[in-house]
PDB file of C-alpha atoms and ligand atoms in Angstrom:
ATOM      1  CA  MET A 800       0.000   0.000   0.000  1.00 77.00           C
ATOM      2  CA  GLU A 801       2.862   2.342   0.890  1.00 84.00           C
ATOM      3  CA  GLU A 802       4.152   2.139  -2.705  1.00 88.00           C
ATOM      4  CA  LYS A 803       0.843   3.471  -4.071  1.00 94.00           C
ATOM      5  CA  ILE A 804       1.395   6.800  -2.307  1.00 97.00           C
ATOM      6  CA  ASP A 805       2.229   9.727  -4.606  1.00 97.00           C
ATOM      7  CA  LEU A 806       5.260  11.259  -2.887  1.00 97.00           C
ATOM      8  CA  SER A 807       4.843  14.493  -4.850  1.00 96.00           C
ATOM      9  CA  ASN A 808       1.394  15.116  -3.328  1.00 96.00           C
ATOM     10  CA  LEU A 809       1.860  14.495   0.387  1.00 98.00           C
ATOM     11  CA  PRO A 810      -0.002  16.384   3.089  1.00 98.00           C
ATOM     12  CA  LYS A 811       2.606  18.692   4.627  1.00 98.00           C
ATOM     13  CA  HIS A 812       0.894  18.680   8.004  1.00 98.00           C
ATOM     14  CA  ILE A 813      -1.118  15.806   9.461  1.00 98.00           C
ATOM     15  CA  ALA A 814      -3.023  16.273  12.714  1.00 98.00           C
ATOM     16  CA  VAL A 815      -4.494  13.390  14.684  1.00 98.00           C
ATOM     17  CA  ILE A 816      -7.217  13.175  17.321  1.00 98.00           C
ATOM     18  CA  MET A 817      -6.226   9.915  19.017  1.00 98.00           C
ATOM     19  CA  ASP A 818      -9.654   8.903  20.300  1.00 98.00           C
ATOM     20  CA  GLY A 819     -11.067   5.678  21.695  1.00 98.00           C
ATOM     21  CA  ASN A 820      -8.431   4.583  24.214  1.00 98.00           C
ATOM     22  CA  GLY A 821     -10.945   4.338  27.059  1.00 97.00           C
ATOM     23  CA  ARG A 822     -13.533   2.407  25.039  1.00 98.00           C
ATOM     24  CA  TRP A 823     -10.863   0.061  23.688  1.00 98.00           C
ATOM     25  CA  ALA A 824      -9.735  -0.720  27.258  1.00 98.00           C
ATOM     26  CA  LYS A 825     -13.313  -1.204  28.453  1.00 97.00           C
ATOM     27  CA  LYS A 826     -13.875  -3.713  25.655  1.00 97.00           C
ATOM     28  CA  GLN A 827     -11.030  -5.775  27.153  1.00 95.00           C
ATOM     29  CA  GLY A 828     -12.519  -5.392  30.646  1.00 97.00           C
ATOM     30  CA  ALA A 829      -9.542  -3.229  31.674  1.00 97.00           C
ATOM     31  CA  MET A 830      -9.071   0.220  33.251  1.00 95.00           C
ATOM     32  CA  ARG A 831      -9.070   3.229  30.895  1.00 96.00           C
ATOM     33  CA  ILE A 832      -5.354   3.867  31.509  1.00 95.00           C
ATOM     34  CA  PHE A 833      -4.603   0.474  29.936  1.00 97.00           C
ATOM     35  CA  GLY A 834      -5.922   1.951  26.668  1.00 98.00           C
ATOM     36  CA  HIS A 835      -3.644   4.985  26.939  1.00 98.00           C
ATOM     37  CA  HIS A 836      -0.649   2.674  27.496  1.00 97.00           C
ATOM     38  CA  HIS A 837      -1.543   0.702  24.371  1.00 98.00           C
ATOM     39  CA  GLY A 838      -1.927   3.980  22.485  1.00 98.00           C
ATOM     40  CA  ILE A 839       1.828   4.475  22.686  1.00 98.00           C
ATOM     41  CA  ARG A 840       2.469   1.681  20.177  1.00 98.00           C
ATOM     42  CA  SER A 841       0.097   3.503  17.798  1.00 98.00           C
ATOM     43  CA  VAL A 842       1.977   6.771  18.345  1.00 98.00           C
ATOM     44  CA  ARG A 843       5.246   4.993  17.501  1.00 98.00           C
ATOM     45  CA  ASP A 844       3.755   3.437  14.360  1.00 98.00           C
ATOM     46  CA  THR A 845       2.340   6.782  13.229  1.00 98.00           C
ATOM     47  CA  VAL A 846       5.627   8.625  13.753  1.00 98.00           C
ATOM     48  CA  GLU A 847       7.542   5.905  11.881  1.00 97.00           C
ATOM     49  CA  ALA A 848       5.052   5.848   9.002  1.00 98.00           C
ATOM     50  CA  CYS A 849       5.162   9.650   8.646  1.00 98.00           C
ATOM     51  CA  SER A 850       8.981   9.640   8.718  1.00 97.00           C
ATOM     52  CA  GLU A 851       9.144   6.852   6.147  1.00 97.00           C
ATOM     53  CA  ILE A 852       7.137   8.696   3.505  1.00 97.00           C
ATOM     54  CA  GLY A 853       8.526  12.164   4.267  1.00 98.00           C
ATOM     55  CA  ILE A 854       5.692  13.995   6.054  1.00 98.00           C
ATOM     56  CA  LYS A 855       7.076  17.261   7.453  1.00 98.00           C
ATOM     57  CA  TYR A 856       4.688  17.958  10.384  1.00 98.00           C
ATOM     58  CA  LEU A 857       2.636  15.657  12.619  1.00 98.00           C
ATOM     59  CA  THR A 858       0.569  17.092  15.483  1.00 98.00           C
ATOM     60  CA  LEU A 859      -0.937  14.699  18.043  1.00 98.00           C
ATOM     61  CA  TYR A 860      -3.809  15.728  20.348  1.00 98.00           C
ATOM     62  CA  THR A 861      -2.262  14.229  23.453  1.00 98.00           C
ATOM     63  CA  PHE A 862      -4.127  16.137  26.180  1.00 97.00           C
ATOM     64  CA  SER A 863      -6.749  18.832  25.733  1.00 97.00           C
ATOM     65  CA  THR A 864      -7.540  21.750  28.042  1.00 97.00           C
ATOM     66  CA  GLU A 865     -10.843  19.988  28.742  1.00 96.00           C
ATOM     67  CA  ASN A 866      -9.089  16.710  29.658  1.00 97.00           C
ATOM     68  CA  TRP A 867      -8.057  18.283  33.004  1.00 98.00           C
ATOM     69  CA  ASN A 868     -11.681  17.683  34.053  1.00 97.00           C
ATOM     70  CA  ARG A 869     -11.249  13.895  33.944  1.00 96.00           C
ATOM     71  CA  PRO A 870     -10.923  11.889  37.185  1.00 96.00           C
ATOM     72  CA  LYS A 871      -7.619  12.645  38.957  1.00 96.00           C
ATOM     73  CA  LEU A 872      -6.517   9.027  38.721  1.00 95.00           C
ATOM     74  CA  GLU A 873      -6.709   9.130  34.929  1.00 96.00           C
ATOM     75  CA  VAL A 874      -5.070  12.573  34.629  1.00 97.00           C
ATOM     76  CA  ASP A 875      -2.180  11.472  36.877  1.00 97.00           C
ATOM     77  CA  GLY A 876      -1.857   8.252  34.885  1.00 97.00           C
ATOM     78  CA  ILE A 877      -1.618  10.116  31.563  1.00 97.00           C
ATOM     79  CA  MET A 878       0.967  12.566  32.982  1.00 97.00           C
ATOM     80  CA  GLN A 879       3.090   9.663  34.272  1.00 97.00           C
ATOM     81  CA  LEU A 880       2.759   7.970  30.912  1.00 97.00           C
ATOM     82  CA  LEU A 881       3.867  11.165  29.194  1.00 97.00           C
ATOM     83  CA  VAL A 882       7.052  11.350  31.287  1.00 96.00           C
ATOM     84  CA  LYS A 883       7.819   7.659  30.754  1.00 97.00           C
ATOM     85  CA  THR A 884       7.124   7.837  27.017  1.00 97.00           C
ATOM     86  CA  ILE A 885       9.346  10.853  26.464  1.00 97.00           C
ATOM     87  CA  ARG A 886      12.126   9.178  28.449  1.00 96.00           C
ATOM     88  CA  ASP A 887      11.800   5.866  26.588  1.00 96.00           C
ATOM     89  CA  GLU A 888      11.183   7.137  23.063  1.00 96.00           C
ATOM     90  CA  VAL A 889      13.245  10.309  22.657  1.00 97.00           C
ATOM     91  CA  PRO A 890      16.641   8.621  22.040  1.00 97.00           C
ATOM     92  CA  GLU A 891      15.074   6.718  19.111  1.00 96.00           C
ATOM     93  CA  LEU A 892      13.277   9.847  17.838  1.00 97.00           C
ATOM     94  CA  HIS A 893      16.584  11.726  17.977  1.00 98.00           C
ATOM     95  CA  LYS A 894      18.358   8.944  16.091  1.00 97.00           C
ATOM     96  CA  ASN A 895      15.668   9.196  13.406  1.00 96.00           C
ATOM     97  CA  ASN A 896      16.188  12.965  13.006  1.00 98.00           C
ATOM     98  CA  VAL A 897      12.748  13.818  14.477  1.00 98.00           C
ATOM     99  CA  LYS A 898      12.341  17.289  15.975  1.00 98.00           C
ATOM    100  CA  LEU A 899      10.022  17.321  19.020  1.00 98.00           C
ATOM    101  CA  LYS A 900       7.888  20.342  19.851  1.00 98.00           C
ATOM    102  CA  SER A 901       4.861  21.020  22.011  1.00 98.00           C
ATOM    103  CA  ILE A 902       1.903  23.392  21.879  1.00 98.00           C
ATOM    104  CA  GLY A 903      -0.409  24.250  24.736  1.00 98.00           C
ATOM    105  CA  ASP A 904      -0.468  25.845  28.155  1.00 97.00           C
ATOM    106  CA  LYS A 905       2.696  24.198  29.450  1.00 96.00           C
ATOM    107  CA  ASP A 906       2.445  25.975  32.802  1.00 95.00           C
ATOM    108  CA  GLN A 907      -0.467  23.675  33.679  1.00 97.00           C
ATOM    109  CA  LEU A 908       1.679  20.528  33.324  1.00 98.00           C
ATOM    110  CA  PRO A 909       3.289  18.925  36.386  1.00 97.00           C
ATOM    111  CA  SER A 910       6.865  20.240  36.733  1.00 97.00           C
ATOM    112  CA  ARG A 911       8.366  16.801  36.057  1.00 96.00           C
ATOM    113  CA  ALA A 912       6.535  16.473  32.751  1.00 97.00           C
ATOM    114  CA  ARG A 913       7.509  20.022  31.787  1.00 97.00           C
ATOM    115  CA  ARG A 914      11.158  19.382  32.567  1.00 97.00           C
ATOM    116  CA  GLU A 915      11.241  16.111  30.643  1.00 96.00           C
ATOM    117  CA  LEU A 916       9.533  17.749  27.677  1.00 97.00           C
ATOM    118  CA  ASP A 917      11.843  20.792  27.667  1.00 97.00           C
ATOM    119  CA  GLU A 918      14.920  18.557  27.725  1.00 97.00           C
ATOM    120  CA  ALA A 919      13.634  16.473  24.818  1.00 98.00           C
ATOM    121  CA  ILE A 920      12.758  19.603  22.803  1.00 98.00           C
ATOM    122  CA  GLU A 921      16.238  21.025  23.434  1.00 98.00           C
ATOM    123  CA  MET A 922      17.942  17.739  22.516  1.00 98.00           C
ATOM    124  CA  THR A 923      16.132  17.422  19.175  1.00 98.00           C
ATOM    125  CA  LYS A 924      15.932  21.093  18.189  1.00 98.00           C
ATOM    126  CA  ASP A 925      18.435  20.890  15.322  1.00 98.00           C
ATOM    127  CA  ASN A 926      16.913  17.791  13.725  1.00 98.00           C
ATOM    128  CA  THR A 927      15.669  18.273  10.187  1.00 98.00           C
ATOM    129  CA  GLY A 928      13.289  15.342   9.593  1.00 98.00           C
ATOM    130  CA  LEU A 929       9.701  15.089  10.795  1.00 98.00           C
ATOM    131  CA  THR A 930       8.567  17.752  13.274  1.00 98.00           C
ATOM    132  CA  LEU A 931       6.458  15.955  15.893  1.00 98.00           C
ATOM    133  CA  ILE A 932       4.242  18.376  17.805  1.00 98.00           C
ATOM    134  CA  LEU A 933       2.545  17.187  20.998  1.00 98.00           C
ATOM    135  CA  ALA A 934      -0.583  19.180  21.824  1.00 98.00           C
ATOM    136  CA  LEU A 935      -0.565  19.202  25.624  1.00 98.00           C
ATOM    137  CA  SER A 936      -3.030  21.149  27.727  1.00 98.00           C
ATOM    138  CA  TYR A 937      -4.032  22.547  24.345  1.00 98.00           C
ATOM    139  CA  SER A 938      -7.230  23.848  22.842  1.00 98.00           C
ATOM    140  CA  GLY A 939      -7.848  25.795  19.653  1.00 98.00           C
ATOM    141  CA  LYS A 940      -9.676  28.574  21.496  1.00 98.00           C
ATOM    142  CA  TRP A 941      -6.797  28.885  24.001  1.00 98.00           C
ATOM    143  CA  ASP A 942      -4.396  29.185  21.057  1.00 98.00           C
ATOM    144  CA  ILE A 943      -6.359  31.958  19.341  1.00 98.00           C
ATOM    145  CA  ILE A 944      -6.730  33.893  22.612  1.00 98.00           C
ATOM    146  CA  GLN A 945      -3.009  33.676  23.414  1.00 98.00           C
ATOM    147  CA  ALA A 946      -2.197  34.893  19.888  1.00 98.00           C
ATOM    148  CA  VAL A 947      -4.605  37.839  20.260  1.00 98.00           C
ATOM    149  CA  LYS A 948      -3.047  38.730  23.634  1.00 98.00           C
ATOM    150  CA  SER A 949       0.475  38.733  22.128  1.00 98.00           C
ATOM    151  CA  ILE A 950      -0.624  40.896  19.214  1.00 98.00           C
ATOM    152  CA  ALA A 951      -2.461  43.282  21.551  1.00 98.00           C
ATOM    153  CA  GLY A 952       0.769  43.564  23.561  1.00 98.00           C
ATOM    154  CA  GLU A 953       2.737  44.474  20.417  1.00 97.00           C
ATOM    155  CA  VAL A 954       0.143  47.063  19.408  1.00 98.00           C
ATOM    156  CA  LYS A 955       0.165  48.557  22.907  1.00 98.00           C
ATOM    157  CA  ALA A 956       3.957  48.769  22.829  1.00 98.00           C
ATOM    158  CA  GLY A 957       3.787  50.579  19.478  1.00 98.00           C
ATOM    159  CA  LYS A 958       5.557  47.736  17.643  1.00 97.00           C
ATOM    160  CA  MET A 959       2.615  46.912  15.399  1.00 97.00           C
ATOM    161  CA  ALA A 960      -0.237  48.865  13.854  1.00 98.00           C
ATOM    162  CA  VAL A 961      -3.784  47.463  13.980  1.00 98.00           C
ATOM    163  CA  GLU A 962      -4.075  47.904  10.182  1.00 98.00           C
ATOM    164  CA  ASP A 963      -1.060  45.611   9.700  1.00 97.00           C
ATOM    165  CA  ILE A 964      -2.731  42.574  11.281  1.00 98.00           C
ATOM    166  CA  ASN A 965      -3.500  40.016   8.583  1.00 97.00           C
ATOM    167  CA  GLU A 966      -4.010  36.269   8.142  1.00 96.00           C
ATOM    168  CA  THR A 967      -0.334  35.691   7.383  1.00 95.00           C
ATOM    169  CA  ASN A 968       1.191  37.440  10.371  1.00 96.00           C
ATOM    170  CA  PHE A 969      -1.588  36.246  12.726  1.00 97.00           C
ATOM    171  CA  CYS A 970      -0.377  32.665  12.121  1.00 96.00           C
ATOM    172  CA  GLU A 971       3.056  33.543  13.442  1.00 96.00           C
ATOM    173  CA  TYR A 972       1.525  34.226  16.857  1.00 98.00           C
ATOM    174  CA  LEU A 973      -0.286  30.898  17.030  1.00 98.00           C
ATOM    175  CA  ALA A 974       1.414  28.164  19.061  1.00 98.00           C
ATOM    176  CA  THR A 975       2.150  26.214  15.854  1.00 98.00           C
ATOM    177  CA  GLU A 976       4.399  29.123  14.718  1.00 96.00           C
ATOM    178  CA  GLU A 977       6.054  28.267  11.406  1.00 93.00           C
ATOM    179  CA  ALA A 978       4.144  24.993  10.824  1.00 97.00           C
ATOM    180  CA  PRO A 979       1.924  25.139   7.733  1.00 97.00           C
ATOM    181  CA  ASP A 980      -1.867  24.792   8.056  1.00 97.00           C
ATOM    182  CA  VAL A 981      -3.196  21.282   8.577  1.00 98.00           C
ATOM    183  CA  ASP A 982      -3.825  19.434   5.297  1.00 98.00           C
ATOM    184  CA  LEU A 983      -5.218  16.231   6.772  1.00 98.00           C
ATOM    185  CA  LEU A 984      -7.001  15.799  10.101  1.00 98.00           C
ATOM    186  CA  ILE A 985      -7.578  12.208  11.201  1.00 98.00           C
ATOM    187  CA  ARG A 986      -9.866  11.160  14.052  1.00 98.00           C
ATOM    188  CA  THR A 987     -10.239   7.595  15.237  1.00 98.00           C
ATOM    189  CA  GLY A 988     -12.942   6.247  17.544  1.00 98.00           C
ATOM    190  CA  GLY A 989     -16.226   7.025  15.753  1.00 98.00           C
ATOM    191  CA  ASP A 990     -17.023  10.605  16.771  1.00 98.00           C
ATOM    192  CA  HIS A 991     -17.340  13.289  14.118  1.00 98.00           C
ATOM    193  CA  ARG A 992     -16.087  16.371  15.928  1.00 97.00           C
ATOM    194  CA  ILE A 993     -13.083  18.699  15.915  1.00 97.00           C
ATOM    195  CA  SER A 994     -13.203  18.944  19.731  1.00 98.00           C
ATOM    196  CA  ASN A 995     -11.537  22.358  20.011  1.00 98.00           C
ATOM    197  CA  TYR A 996      -8.393  21.145  18.243  1.00 98.00           C
ATOM    198  CA  LEU A 997      -6.424  23.238  15.734  1.00 98.00           C
ATOM    199  CA  LEU A 998      -9.366  25.512  14.882  1.00 98.00           C
ATOM    200  CA  TRP A 999      -7.573  28.196  12.869  1.00 98.00           C
ATOM    201  CA  GLN A1000      -5.005  25.834  11.391  1.00 98.00           C
ATOM    202  CA  SER A1001      -7.634  23.328  10.180  1.00 98.00           C
ATOM    203  CA  ALA A1002      -9.735  25.876   8.253  1.00 97.00           C
ATOM    204  CA  TYR A1003      -9.219  23.949   4.990  1.00 96.00           C
ATOM    205  CA  ALA A1004      -8.068  20.581   6.325  1.00 98.00           C
ATOM    206  CA  GLU A1005      -9.414  17.419   4.773  1.00 98.00           C
ATOM    207  CA  LEU A1006     -11.261  15.633   7.576  1.00 98.00           C
ATOM    208  CA  LEU A1007     -10.967  11.882   7.828  1.00 98.00           C
ATOM    209  CA  PHE A1008     -12.994  10.033  10.443  1.00 98.00           C
ATOM    210  CA  MET A1009     -11.798   6.464  10.866  1.00 98.00           C
ATOM    211  CA  ASP A1010     -14.921   5.136  12.522  1.00 97.00           C
ATOM    212  CA  ASP A1011     -14.184   1.480  12.871  1.00 96.00           C
ATOM    213  CA  ILE A1012     -10.969   1.691  14.860  1.00 98.00           C
ATOM    214  CA  TYR A1013     -10.017   2.849  18.313  1.00 98.00           C
ATOM    215  CA  TRP A1014      -6.664   4.602  18.693  1.00 98.00           C
ATOM    216  CA  PRO A1015      -4.789   1.604  20.238  1.00 98.00           C
ATOM    217  CA  GLU A1016      -5.585  -0.325  17.031  1.00 98.00           C
ATOM    218  CA  PHE A1017      -4.075   2.316  14.706  1.00 98.00           C
ATOM    219  CA  ARG A1018      -1.080   1.011  12.737  1.00 98.00           C
ATOM    220  CA  LYS A1019       1.201   2.160   9.912  1.00 98.00           C
ATOM    221  CA  GLU A1020      -1.206   0.787   7.268  1.00 98.00           C
ATOM    222  CA  HIS A1021      -3.964   3.036   8.637  1.00 98.00           C
ATOM    223  CA  LEU A1022      -1.728   6.072   8.213  1.00 98.00           C
ATOM    224  CA  PHE A1023      -0.776   5.059   4.674  1.00 98.00           C
ATOM    225  CA  ASN A1024      -4.440   4.429   3.896  1.00 98.00           C
ATOM    226  CA  ALA A1025      -5.364   7.861   5.246  1.00 98.00           C
ATOM    227  CA  VAL A1026      -2.758   9.513   2.994  1.00 98.00           C
ATOM    228  CA  LEU A1027      -4.094   7.587  -0.026  1.00 98.00           C
ATOM    229  CA  THR A1028      -7.636   8.775   0.779  1.00 97.00           C
ATOM    230  CA  TYR A1029      -6.329  12.349   1.089  1.00 98.00           C
ATOM    231  CA  GLN A1030      -4.712  12.038  -2.339  1.00 97.00           C
ATOM    232  CA  GLN A1031      -8.065  11.071  -3.870  1.00 95.00           C
ATOM    233  CA  ARG A1032      -9.778  14.200  -2.555  1.00 94.00           C
ATOM    234  CA  GLU A1033     -10.117  17.313  -4.711  1.00 87.00           C
ATOM    235  CA  ARG A1034      -8.996  20.327  -2.697  1.00 80.00           C
ATOM    236  CA  ARG A1035     -10.770  23.358  -4.082  1.00 82.00           C
ATOM    237  CA  PHE A1036     -10.107  26.062  -1.452  1.00 86.00           C
ATOM    238  CA  GLY A1037     -13.334  27.820  -2.501  1.00 86.00           C
ATOM    239  CA  LYS A1038     -12.682  27.575  -6.265  1.00 86.00           C
ATOM    240  CA  THR A1039     -14.718  25.510  -8.732  1.00 87.00           C
ATOM    241  CA  GLY A1040     -13.673  21.998  -9.742  1.00 86.00           C
ATOM    242  CA  ASP A1041     -12.952  23.219 -13.320  1.00 88.00           C
ATOM    243  CA  GLN A1042     -10.717  26.005 -12.036  1.00 83.00           C
ATOM    244  CA  VAL A1043      -8.741  23.538  -9.927  1.00 86.00           C
ATOM    245  CA  LYS A1044      -8.315  21.097 -12.833  1.00 83.00           C
ATOM    246  CA  SER A1045      -7.015  23.805 -15.182  1.00 83.00           C
ATOM    247  CA  THR A1046      -4.169  24.851 -12.827  1.00 74.00           C
TER     248      THR A1046
HETATM  249  C1  LIG B2505      -8.484   9.926  23.897  1.00 66.93           C
HETATM  250  O1  LIG B2505      -9.113   8.689  24.164  1.00 66.93           O
HETATM  251  C2  LIG B2505      -7.095   9.924  24.321  1.00 66.93           C
HETATM  252  C3  LIG B2505      -6.515  10.784  25.212  1.00 66.93           C
HETATM  253  C4  LIG B2505      -7.266  11.869  25.867  1.00 66.93           C
HETATM  254  C5  LIG B2505      -5.112  10.661  25.608  1.00 66.93           C
HETATM  255  C6  LIG B2505      -4.172  10.291  24.500  1.00 66.93           C
HETATM  256  C7  LIG B2505      -2.914   9.880  25.133  1.00 66.93           C
HETATM  257  C8  LIG B2505      -2.100   8.888  24.678  1.00 66.93           C
HETATM  258  C9  LIG B2505      -2.320   8.112  23.437  1.00 66.93           C
HETATM  259  C10 LIG B2505      -0.922   8.539  25.482  1.00 66.93           C
HETATM  260  C11 LIG B2505       0.138   9.573  25.589  1.00 66.93           C
HETATM  261  C12 LIG B2505       0.721   9.929  24.279  1.00 66.93           C
HETATM  262  C13 LIG B2505       1.957  10.454  24.111  1.00 66.93           C
HETATM  263  C14 LIG B2505       2.344  10.975  22.779  1.00 66.93           C
HETATM  264  C15 LIG B2505       2.941  10.554  25.174  1.00 66.93           C
HETATM  265  P1  LIG B2505     -10.272   8.675  25.245  1.00 66.93           P
HETATM  266  O2  LIG B2505      -9.666   8.449  26.582  1.00 66.93           O
HETATM  267  O3  LIG B2505     -11.090   9.912  25.130  1.00 66.93           O
HETATM  268  O4  LIG B2505     -11.103   7.429  24.787  1.00 66.93           O
HETATM  269  P2  LIG B2505     -12.695   7.245  24.881  1.00 66.93           P
HETATM  270  O5  LIG B2505     -13.290   8.252  23.932  1.00 66.93           O
HETATM  271  O6  LIG B2505     -12.898   5.843  24.432  1.00 66.93           O
HETATM  272  O7  LIG B2505     -13.095   7.483  26.298  1.00 66.93           O
END
């Protein structure tokens, strides 16, 4: 399947809503955290698959602003898993030239997780392969508000004029910084929602809901399949189909 992919028409930025860990665990009669643990194998597969075909940006919805409202036991479990995963996986990511980044309100994270994350980001900062962005304590509305606050600060300090604010420079203030807009947004688990993810950045993303799998079941073939589906879509960006075909 991998060989059917047109390498000249890859999505530059893939975003994933890794949903269904809890339901997958429940199906096995296990605690929800068991599902999150099994989700790590899927993360590894996804990162490897993206690296193999040359995707430039992959953003994973690892923990949303709203996820803080889950039971403490589950939140603590996910934070511990985050620390362990970074510790276990970063040497391999580094070896594979992956650059790690994060977006979100990092101040909300436990200090141990923040420290581990900062070290991994520093270690991989000069890598030139896939940029892997973990969305942690992230929400799209939070992102837009923090961008507006930064811009308001610049205007107040006389460094920017209100008339100069436009769609291009607004993006630079979003947490995703230089990353291009999302081309392909994948959600596993059966729900058809964006769930406050990359709201601005997904304005023209192709949405792909993979209804029949939970995140812990996601493997490389699913990623390749998703890219093939993306390549069959006609992206019109508001133009007509005829206009798109003639360019
Ligand atoms: C959604 O499934 C999943 C999460 C909120 C957490 C995702 C976290 C991981 C896969 C592990 C950590 C990952 C990294 C990269 C360190 P859900 O719990 O909402 O499932 P449900 O909809 O079945 O309840």
